[in-house]
GROMACS .gro file of N, CA and C in nm:
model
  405
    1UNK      N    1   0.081  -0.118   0.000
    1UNK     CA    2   0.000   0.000   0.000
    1UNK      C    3   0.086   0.125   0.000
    2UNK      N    4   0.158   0.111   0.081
    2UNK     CA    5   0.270   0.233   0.058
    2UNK      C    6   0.347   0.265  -0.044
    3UNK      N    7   0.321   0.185  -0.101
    3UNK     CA    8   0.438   0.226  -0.309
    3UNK      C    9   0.294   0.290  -0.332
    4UNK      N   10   0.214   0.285  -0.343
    4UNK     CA   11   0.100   0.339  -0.404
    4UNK      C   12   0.121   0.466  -0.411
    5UNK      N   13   0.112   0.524  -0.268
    5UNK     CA   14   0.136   0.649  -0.225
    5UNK      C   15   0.284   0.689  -0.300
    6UNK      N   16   0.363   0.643  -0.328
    6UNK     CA   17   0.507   0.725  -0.412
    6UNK      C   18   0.482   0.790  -0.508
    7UNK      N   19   0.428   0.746  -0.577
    7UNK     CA   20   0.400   0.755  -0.744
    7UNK      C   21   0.249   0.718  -0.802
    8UNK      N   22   0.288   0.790  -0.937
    8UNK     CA   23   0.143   0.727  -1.009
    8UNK      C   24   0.221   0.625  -1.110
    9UNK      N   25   0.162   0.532  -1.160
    9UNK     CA   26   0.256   0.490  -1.209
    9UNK      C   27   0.160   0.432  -1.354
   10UNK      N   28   0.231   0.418  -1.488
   10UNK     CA   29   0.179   0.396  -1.609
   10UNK      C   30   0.205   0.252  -1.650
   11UNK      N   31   0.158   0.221  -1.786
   11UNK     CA   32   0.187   0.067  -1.820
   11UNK      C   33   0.296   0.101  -1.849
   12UNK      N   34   0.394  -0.054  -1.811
   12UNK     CA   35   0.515  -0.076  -1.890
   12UNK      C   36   0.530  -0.072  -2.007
   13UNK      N   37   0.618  -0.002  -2.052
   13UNK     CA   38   0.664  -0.020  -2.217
   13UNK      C   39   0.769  -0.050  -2.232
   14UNK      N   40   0.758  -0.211  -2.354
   14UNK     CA   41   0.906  -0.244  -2.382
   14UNK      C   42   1.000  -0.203  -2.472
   15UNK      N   43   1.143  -0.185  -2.426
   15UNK     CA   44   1.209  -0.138  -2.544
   15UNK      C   45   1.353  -0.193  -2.483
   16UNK      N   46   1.485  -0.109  -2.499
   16UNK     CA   47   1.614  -0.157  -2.493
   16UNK      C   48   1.668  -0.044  -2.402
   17UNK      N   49   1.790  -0.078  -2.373
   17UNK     CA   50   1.891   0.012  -2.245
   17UNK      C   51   2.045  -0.065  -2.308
   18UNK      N   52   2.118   0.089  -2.301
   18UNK     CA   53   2.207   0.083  -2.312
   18UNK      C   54   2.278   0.170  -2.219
   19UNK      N   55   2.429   0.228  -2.214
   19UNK     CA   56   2.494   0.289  -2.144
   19UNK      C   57   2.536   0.385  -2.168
   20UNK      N   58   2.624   0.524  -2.086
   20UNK     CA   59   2.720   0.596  -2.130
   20UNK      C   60   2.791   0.636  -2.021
   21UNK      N   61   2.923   0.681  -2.041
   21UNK     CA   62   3.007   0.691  -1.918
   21UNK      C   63   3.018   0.819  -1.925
   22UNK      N   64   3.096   0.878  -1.766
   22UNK     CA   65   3.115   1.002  -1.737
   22UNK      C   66   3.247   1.082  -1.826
   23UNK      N   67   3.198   1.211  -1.842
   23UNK     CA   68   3.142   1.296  -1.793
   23UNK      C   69   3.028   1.330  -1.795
   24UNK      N   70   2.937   1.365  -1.724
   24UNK     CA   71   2.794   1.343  -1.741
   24UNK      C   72   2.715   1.519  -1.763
   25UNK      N   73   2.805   1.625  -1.777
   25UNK     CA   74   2.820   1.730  -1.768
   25UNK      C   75   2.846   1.764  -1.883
   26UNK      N   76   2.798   1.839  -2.015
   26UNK     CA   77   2.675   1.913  -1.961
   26UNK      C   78   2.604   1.826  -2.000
   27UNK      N   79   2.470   1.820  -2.031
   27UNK     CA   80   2.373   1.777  -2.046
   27UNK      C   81   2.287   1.886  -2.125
   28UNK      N   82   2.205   1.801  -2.199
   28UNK     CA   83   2.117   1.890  -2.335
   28UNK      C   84   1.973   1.966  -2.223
   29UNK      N   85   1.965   1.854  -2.139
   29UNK     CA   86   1.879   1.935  -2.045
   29UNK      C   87   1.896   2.052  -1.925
   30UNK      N   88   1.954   2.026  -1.864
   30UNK     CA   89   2.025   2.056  -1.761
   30UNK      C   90   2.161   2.166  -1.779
   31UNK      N   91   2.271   2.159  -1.830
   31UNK     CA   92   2.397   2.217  -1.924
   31UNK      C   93   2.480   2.171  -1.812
   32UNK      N   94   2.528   2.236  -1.701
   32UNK     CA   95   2.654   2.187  -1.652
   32UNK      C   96   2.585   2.184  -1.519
   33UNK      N   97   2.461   2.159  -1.463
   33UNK     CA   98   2.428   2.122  -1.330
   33UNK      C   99   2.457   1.995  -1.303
   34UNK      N  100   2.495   1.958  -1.212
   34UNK     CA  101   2.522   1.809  -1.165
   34UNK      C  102   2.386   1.728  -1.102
   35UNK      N  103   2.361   1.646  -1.209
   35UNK     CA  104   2.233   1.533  -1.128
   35UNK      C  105   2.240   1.403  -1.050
   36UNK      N  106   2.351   1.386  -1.021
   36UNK     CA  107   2.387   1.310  -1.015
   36UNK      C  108   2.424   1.151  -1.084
   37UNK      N  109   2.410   1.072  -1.026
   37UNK     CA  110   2.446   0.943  -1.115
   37UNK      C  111   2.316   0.858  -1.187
   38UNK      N  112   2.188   0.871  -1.127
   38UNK     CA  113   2.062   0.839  -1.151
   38UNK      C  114   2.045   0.871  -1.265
   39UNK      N  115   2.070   0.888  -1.372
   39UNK     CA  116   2.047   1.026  -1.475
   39UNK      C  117   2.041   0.866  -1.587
   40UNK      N  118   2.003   0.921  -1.720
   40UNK     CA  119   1.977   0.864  -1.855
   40UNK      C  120   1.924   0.972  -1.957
   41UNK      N  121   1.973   0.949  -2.077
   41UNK     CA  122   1.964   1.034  -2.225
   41UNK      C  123   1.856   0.937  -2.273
   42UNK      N  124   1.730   1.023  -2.328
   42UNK     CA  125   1.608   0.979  -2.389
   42UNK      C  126   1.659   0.977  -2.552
   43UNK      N  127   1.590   0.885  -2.608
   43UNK     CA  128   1.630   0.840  -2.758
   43UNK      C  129   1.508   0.907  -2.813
   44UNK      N  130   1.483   0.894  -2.934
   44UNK     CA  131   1.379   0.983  -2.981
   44UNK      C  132   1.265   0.938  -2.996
   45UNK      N  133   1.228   0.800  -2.944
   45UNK     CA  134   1.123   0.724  -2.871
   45UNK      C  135   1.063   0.764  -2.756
   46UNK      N  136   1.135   0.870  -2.683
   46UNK     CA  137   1.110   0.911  -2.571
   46UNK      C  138   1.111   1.095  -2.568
   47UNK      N  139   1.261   1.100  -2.657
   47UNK     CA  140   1.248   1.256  -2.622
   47UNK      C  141   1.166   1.341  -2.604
   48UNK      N  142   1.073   1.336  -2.759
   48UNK     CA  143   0.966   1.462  -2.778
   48UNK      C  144   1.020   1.605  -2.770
   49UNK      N  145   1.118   1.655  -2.830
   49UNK     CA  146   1.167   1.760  -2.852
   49UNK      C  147   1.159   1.848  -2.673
   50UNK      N  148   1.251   1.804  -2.637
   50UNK     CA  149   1.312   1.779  -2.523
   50UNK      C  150   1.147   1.804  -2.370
   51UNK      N  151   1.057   1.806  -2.404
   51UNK     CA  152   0.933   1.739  -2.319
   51UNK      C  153   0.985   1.609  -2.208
   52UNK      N  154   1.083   1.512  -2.262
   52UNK     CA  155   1.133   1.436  -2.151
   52UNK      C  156   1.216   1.508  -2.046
   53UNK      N  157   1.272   1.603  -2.072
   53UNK     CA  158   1.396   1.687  -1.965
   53UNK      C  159   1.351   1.678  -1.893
   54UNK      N  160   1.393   1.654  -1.710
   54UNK     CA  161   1.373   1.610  -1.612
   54UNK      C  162   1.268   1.506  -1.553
   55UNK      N  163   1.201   1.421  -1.675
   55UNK     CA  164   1.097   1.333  -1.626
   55UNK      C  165   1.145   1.205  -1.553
   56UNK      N  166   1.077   1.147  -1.506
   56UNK     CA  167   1.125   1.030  -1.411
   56UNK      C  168   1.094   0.873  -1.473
   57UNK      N  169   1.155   0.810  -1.511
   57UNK     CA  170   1.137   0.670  -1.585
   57UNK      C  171   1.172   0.586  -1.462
   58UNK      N  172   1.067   0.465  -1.470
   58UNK     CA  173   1.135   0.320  -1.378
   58UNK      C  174   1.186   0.201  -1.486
   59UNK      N  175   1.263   0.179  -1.505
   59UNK     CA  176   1.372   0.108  -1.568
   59UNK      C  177   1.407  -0.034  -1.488
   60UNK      N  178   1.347  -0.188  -1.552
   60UNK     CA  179   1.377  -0.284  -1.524
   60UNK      C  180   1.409  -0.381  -1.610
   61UNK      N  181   1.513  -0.432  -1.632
   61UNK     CA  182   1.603  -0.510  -1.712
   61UNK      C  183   1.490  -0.659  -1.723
   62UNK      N  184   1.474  -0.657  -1.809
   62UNK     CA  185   1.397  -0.814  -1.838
   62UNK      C  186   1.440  -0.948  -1.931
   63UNK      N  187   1.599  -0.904  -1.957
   63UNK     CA  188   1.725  -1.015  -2.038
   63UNK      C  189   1.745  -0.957  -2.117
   64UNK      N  190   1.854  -1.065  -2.186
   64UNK     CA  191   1.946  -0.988  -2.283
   64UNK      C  192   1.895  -0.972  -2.442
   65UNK      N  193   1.996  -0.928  -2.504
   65UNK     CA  194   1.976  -0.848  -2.657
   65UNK      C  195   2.050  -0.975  -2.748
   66UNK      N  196   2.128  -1.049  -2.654
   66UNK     CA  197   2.275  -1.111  -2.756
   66UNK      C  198   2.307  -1.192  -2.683
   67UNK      N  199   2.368  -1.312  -2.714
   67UNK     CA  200   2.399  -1.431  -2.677
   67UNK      C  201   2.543  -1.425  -2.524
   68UNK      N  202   2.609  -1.304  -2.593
   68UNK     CA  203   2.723  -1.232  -2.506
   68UNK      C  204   2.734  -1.283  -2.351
   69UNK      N  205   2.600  -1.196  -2.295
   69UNK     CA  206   2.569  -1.290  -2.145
   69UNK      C  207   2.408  -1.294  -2.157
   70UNK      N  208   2.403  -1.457  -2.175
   70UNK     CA  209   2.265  -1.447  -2.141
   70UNK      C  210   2.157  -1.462  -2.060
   71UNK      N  211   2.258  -1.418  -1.897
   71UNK     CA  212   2.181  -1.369  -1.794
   71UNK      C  213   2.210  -1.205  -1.781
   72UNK      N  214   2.184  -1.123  -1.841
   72UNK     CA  215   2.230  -1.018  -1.747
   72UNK      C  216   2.206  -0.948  -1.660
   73UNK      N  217   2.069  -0.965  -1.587
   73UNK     CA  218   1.936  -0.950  -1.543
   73UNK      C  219   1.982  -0.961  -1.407
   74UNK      N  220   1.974  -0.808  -1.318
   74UNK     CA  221   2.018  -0.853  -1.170
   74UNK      C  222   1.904  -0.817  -1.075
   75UNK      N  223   1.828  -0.799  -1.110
   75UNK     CA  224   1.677  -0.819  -1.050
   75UNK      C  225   1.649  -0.682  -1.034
   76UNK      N  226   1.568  -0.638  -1.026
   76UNK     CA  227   1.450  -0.481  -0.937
   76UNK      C  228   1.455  -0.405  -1.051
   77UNK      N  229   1.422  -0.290  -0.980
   77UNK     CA  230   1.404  -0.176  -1.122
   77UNK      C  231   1.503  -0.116  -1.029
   78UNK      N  232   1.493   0.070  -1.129
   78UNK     CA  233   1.593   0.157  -1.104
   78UNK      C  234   1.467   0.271  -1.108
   79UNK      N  235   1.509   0.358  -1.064
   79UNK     CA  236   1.473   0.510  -1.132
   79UNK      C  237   1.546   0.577  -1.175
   80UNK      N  238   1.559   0.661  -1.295
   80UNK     CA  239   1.618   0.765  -1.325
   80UNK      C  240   1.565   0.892  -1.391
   81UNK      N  241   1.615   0.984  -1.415
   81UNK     CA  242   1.609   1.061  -1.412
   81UNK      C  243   1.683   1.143  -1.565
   82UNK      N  244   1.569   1.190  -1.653
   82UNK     CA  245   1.601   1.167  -1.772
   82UNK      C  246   1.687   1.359  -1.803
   83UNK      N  247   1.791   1.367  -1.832
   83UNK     CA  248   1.869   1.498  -1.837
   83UNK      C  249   1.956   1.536  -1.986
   84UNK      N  250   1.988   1.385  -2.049
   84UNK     CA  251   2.047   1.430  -2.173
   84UNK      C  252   1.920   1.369  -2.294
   85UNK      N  253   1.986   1.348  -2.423
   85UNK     CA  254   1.917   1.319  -2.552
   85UNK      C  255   2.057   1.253  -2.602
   86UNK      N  256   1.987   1.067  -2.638
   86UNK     CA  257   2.036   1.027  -2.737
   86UNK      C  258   2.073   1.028  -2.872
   87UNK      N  259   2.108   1.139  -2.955
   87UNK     CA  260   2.039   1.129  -3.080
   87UNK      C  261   2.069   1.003  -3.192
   88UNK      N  262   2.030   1.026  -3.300
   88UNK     CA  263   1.940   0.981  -3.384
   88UNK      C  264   2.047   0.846  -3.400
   89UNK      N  265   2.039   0.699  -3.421
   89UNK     CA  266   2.149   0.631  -3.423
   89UNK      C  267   2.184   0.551  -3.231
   90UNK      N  268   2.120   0.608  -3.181
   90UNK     CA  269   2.139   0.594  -3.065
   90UNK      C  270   2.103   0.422  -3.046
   91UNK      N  271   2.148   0.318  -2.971
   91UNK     CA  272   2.159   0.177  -2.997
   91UNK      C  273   2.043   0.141  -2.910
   92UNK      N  274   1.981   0.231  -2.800
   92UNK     CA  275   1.861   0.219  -2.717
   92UNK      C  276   1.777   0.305  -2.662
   93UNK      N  277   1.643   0.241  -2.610
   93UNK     CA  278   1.541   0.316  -2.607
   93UNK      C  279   1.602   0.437  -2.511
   94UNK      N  280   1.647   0.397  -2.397
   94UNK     CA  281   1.758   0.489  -2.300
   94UNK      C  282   1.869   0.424  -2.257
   95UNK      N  283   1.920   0.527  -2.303
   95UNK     CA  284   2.099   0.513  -2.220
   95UNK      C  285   2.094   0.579  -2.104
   96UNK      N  286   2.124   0.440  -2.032
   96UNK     CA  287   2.131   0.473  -1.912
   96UNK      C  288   2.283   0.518  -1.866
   97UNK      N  289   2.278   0.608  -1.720
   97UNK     CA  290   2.433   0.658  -1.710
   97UNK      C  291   2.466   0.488  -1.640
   98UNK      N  292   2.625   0.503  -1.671
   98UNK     CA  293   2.700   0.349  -1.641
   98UNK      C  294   2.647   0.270  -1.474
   99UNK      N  295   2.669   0.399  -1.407
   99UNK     CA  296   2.598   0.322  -1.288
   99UNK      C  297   2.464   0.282  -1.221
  100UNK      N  298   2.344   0.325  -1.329
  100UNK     CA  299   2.230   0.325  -1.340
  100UNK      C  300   2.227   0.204  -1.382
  101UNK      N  301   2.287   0.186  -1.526
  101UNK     CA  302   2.303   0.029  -1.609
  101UNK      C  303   2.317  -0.094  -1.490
  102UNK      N  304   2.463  -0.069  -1.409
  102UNK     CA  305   2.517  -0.150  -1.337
  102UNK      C  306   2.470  -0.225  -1.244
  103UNK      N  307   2.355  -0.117  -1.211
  103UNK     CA  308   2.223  -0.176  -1.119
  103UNK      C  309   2.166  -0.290  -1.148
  104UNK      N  310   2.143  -0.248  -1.224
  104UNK     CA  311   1.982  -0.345  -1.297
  104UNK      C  312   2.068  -0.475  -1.397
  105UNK      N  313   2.147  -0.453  -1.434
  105UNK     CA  314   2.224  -0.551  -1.524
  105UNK      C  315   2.329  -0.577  -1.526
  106UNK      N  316   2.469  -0.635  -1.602
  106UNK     CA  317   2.590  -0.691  -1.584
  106UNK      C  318   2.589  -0.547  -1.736
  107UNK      N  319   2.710  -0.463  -1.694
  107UNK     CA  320   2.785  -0.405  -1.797
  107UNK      C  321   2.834  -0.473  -1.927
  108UNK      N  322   2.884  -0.571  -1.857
  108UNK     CA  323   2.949  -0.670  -1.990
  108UNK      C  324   2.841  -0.717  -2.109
  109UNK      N  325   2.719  -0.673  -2.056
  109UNK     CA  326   2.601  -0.711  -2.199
  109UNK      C  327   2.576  -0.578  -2.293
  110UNK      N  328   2.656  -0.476  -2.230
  110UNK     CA  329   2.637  -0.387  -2.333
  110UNK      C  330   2.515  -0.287  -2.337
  111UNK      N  331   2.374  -0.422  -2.351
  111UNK     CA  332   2.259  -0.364  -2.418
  111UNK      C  333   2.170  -0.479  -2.385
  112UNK      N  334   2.042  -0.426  -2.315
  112UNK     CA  335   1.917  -0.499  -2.238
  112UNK      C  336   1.829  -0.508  -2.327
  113UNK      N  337   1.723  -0.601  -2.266
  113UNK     CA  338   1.632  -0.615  -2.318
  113UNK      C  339   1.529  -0.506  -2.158
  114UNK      N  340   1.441  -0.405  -2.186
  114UNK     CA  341   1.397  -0.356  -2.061
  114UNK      C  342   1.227  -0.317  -2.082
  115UNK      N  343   1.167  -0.311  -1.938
  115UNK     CA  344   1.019  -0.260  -1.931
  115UNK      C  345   1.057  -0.101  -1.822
  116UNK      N  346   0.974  -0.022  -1.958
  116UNK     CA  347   0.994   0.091  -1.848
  116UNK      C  348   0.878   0.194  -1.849
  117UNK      N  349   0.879   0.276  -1.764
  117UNK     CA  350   0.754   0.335  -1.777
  117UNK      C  351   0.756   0.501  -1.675
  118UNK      N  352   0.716   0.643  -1.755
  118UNK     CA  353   0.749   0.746  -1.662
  118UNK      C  354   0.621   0.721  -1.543
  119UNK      N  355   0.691   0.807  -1.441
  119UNK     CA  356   0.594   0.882  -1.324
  119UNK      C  357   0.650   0.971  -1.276
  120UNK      N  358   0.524   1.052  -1.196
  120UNK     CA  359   0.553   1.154  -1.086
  120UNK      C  360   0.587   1.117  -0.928
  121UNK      N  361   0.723   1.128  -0.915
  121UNK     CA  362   0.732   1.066  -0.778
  121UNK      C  363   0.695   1.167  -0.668
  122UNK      N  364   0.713   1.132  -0.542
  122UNK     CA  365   0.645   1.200  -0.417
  122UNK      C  366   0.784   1.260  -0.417
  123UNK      N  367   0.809   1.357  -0.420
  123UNK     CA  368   0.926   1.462  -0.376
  123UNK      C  369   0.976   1.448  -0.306
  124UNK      N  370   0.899   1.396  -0.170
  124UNK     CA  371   0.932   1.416  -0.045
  124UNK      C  372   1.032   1.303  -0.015
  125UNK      N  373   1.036   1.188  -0.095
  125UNK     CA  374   1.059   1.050  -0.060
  125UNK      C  375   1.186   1.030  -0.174
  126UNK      N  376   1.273   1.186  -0.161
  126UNK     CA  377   1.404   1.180  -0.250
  126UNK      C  378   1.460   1.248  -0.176
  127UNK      N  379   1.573   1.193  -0.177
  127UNK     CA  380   1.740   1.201  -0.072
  127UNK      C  381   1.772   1.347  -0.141
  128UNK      N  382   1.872   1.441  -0.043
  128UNK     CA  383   1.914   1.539  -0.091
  128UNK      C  384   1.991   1.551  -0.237
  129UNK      N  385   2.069   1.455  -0.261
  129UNK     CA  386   2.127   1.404  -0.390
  129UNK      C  387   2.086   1.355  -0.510
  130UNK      N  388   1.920   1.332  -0.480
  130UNK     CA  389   1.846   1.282  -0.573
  130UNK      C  390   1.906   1.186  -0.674
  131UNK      N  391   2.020   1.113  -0.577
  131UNK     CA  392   2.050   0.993  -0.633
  131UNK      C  393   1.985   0.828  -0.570
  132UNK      N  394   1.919   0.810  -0.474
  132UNK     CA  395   1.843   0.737  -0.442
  132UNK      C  396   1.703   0.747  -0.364
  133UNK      N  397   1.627   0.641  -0.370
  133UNK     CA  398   1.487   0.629  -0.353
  133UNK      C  399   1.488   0.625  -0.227
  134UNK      N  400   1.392   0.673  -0.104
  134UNK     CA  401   1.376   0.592  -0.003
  134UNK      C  402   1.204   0.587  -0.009
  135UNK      N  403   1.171   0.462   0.052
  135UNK     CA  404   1.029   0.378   0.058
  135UNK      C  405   0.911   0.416   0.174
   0.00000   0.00000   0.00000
């Protein structure tokens, strides 16, 4: 009953996750504010001529893309926090930042298979760093 109260939350939609490493600065949304590590670049599946900038996605790895590892799947979701733009060519639905990826999956796959879906989270129930959730 209490996740209820966090968020509203939408149907899952499937698509792919990939990565990108730091520097994570600037950002197409944001320019040189620091968001911390939570963060991911929307592909143009998502962007909407930048309408995604600061929206909130839950991001859960549901297996792999490629034979490479075909567990890569380390259980739960993530949240992040959408600040750059993939553009056009981009290999997934979101690139996630490396330690966002690292969460939810094994690096060494590169590229997920994922269910994800935006919401409005409860404000109140984000750490000063707005790098993690509390419940």
């Amino acid at each position: 009953m209490a996740a209820a109260t966090l968020f509203s939350v939408a149907t899952a939609i499937q698509g792919t996750a990939t990565f990108y490493t730091p520097p994570y600065v600037p950002s197409s949304c944001n320019g040189f504010q620091d968001d911390g590590v939570m963060i991911a670049a929307a592909s143009d599946a998502i962007w909407n001529n930048r309408a995604a900038c600061n929206k909130f996605y839950s991001v859960r790895c549901t297996g792999p893309t490629n034979a490479g590892v075909p567990q890569p799947c380390r259980g739960g979701a993530i949240t992040v926090k959408i600040v750059d733009y993939c553009p056009a060519g981009c290999q997934g639905t979101i690139d996630l930042s490396q330690e966002a990826f690292a969460m939810i999956a094994d690096p060494n796959a590169g590229k997920i298979q994922i269910e994800y879906n935006e919401y409005t989270p409860d404000l109140k129930t984000m750490d000063l760093q707005g790098d993690r959730w509390r419940g």
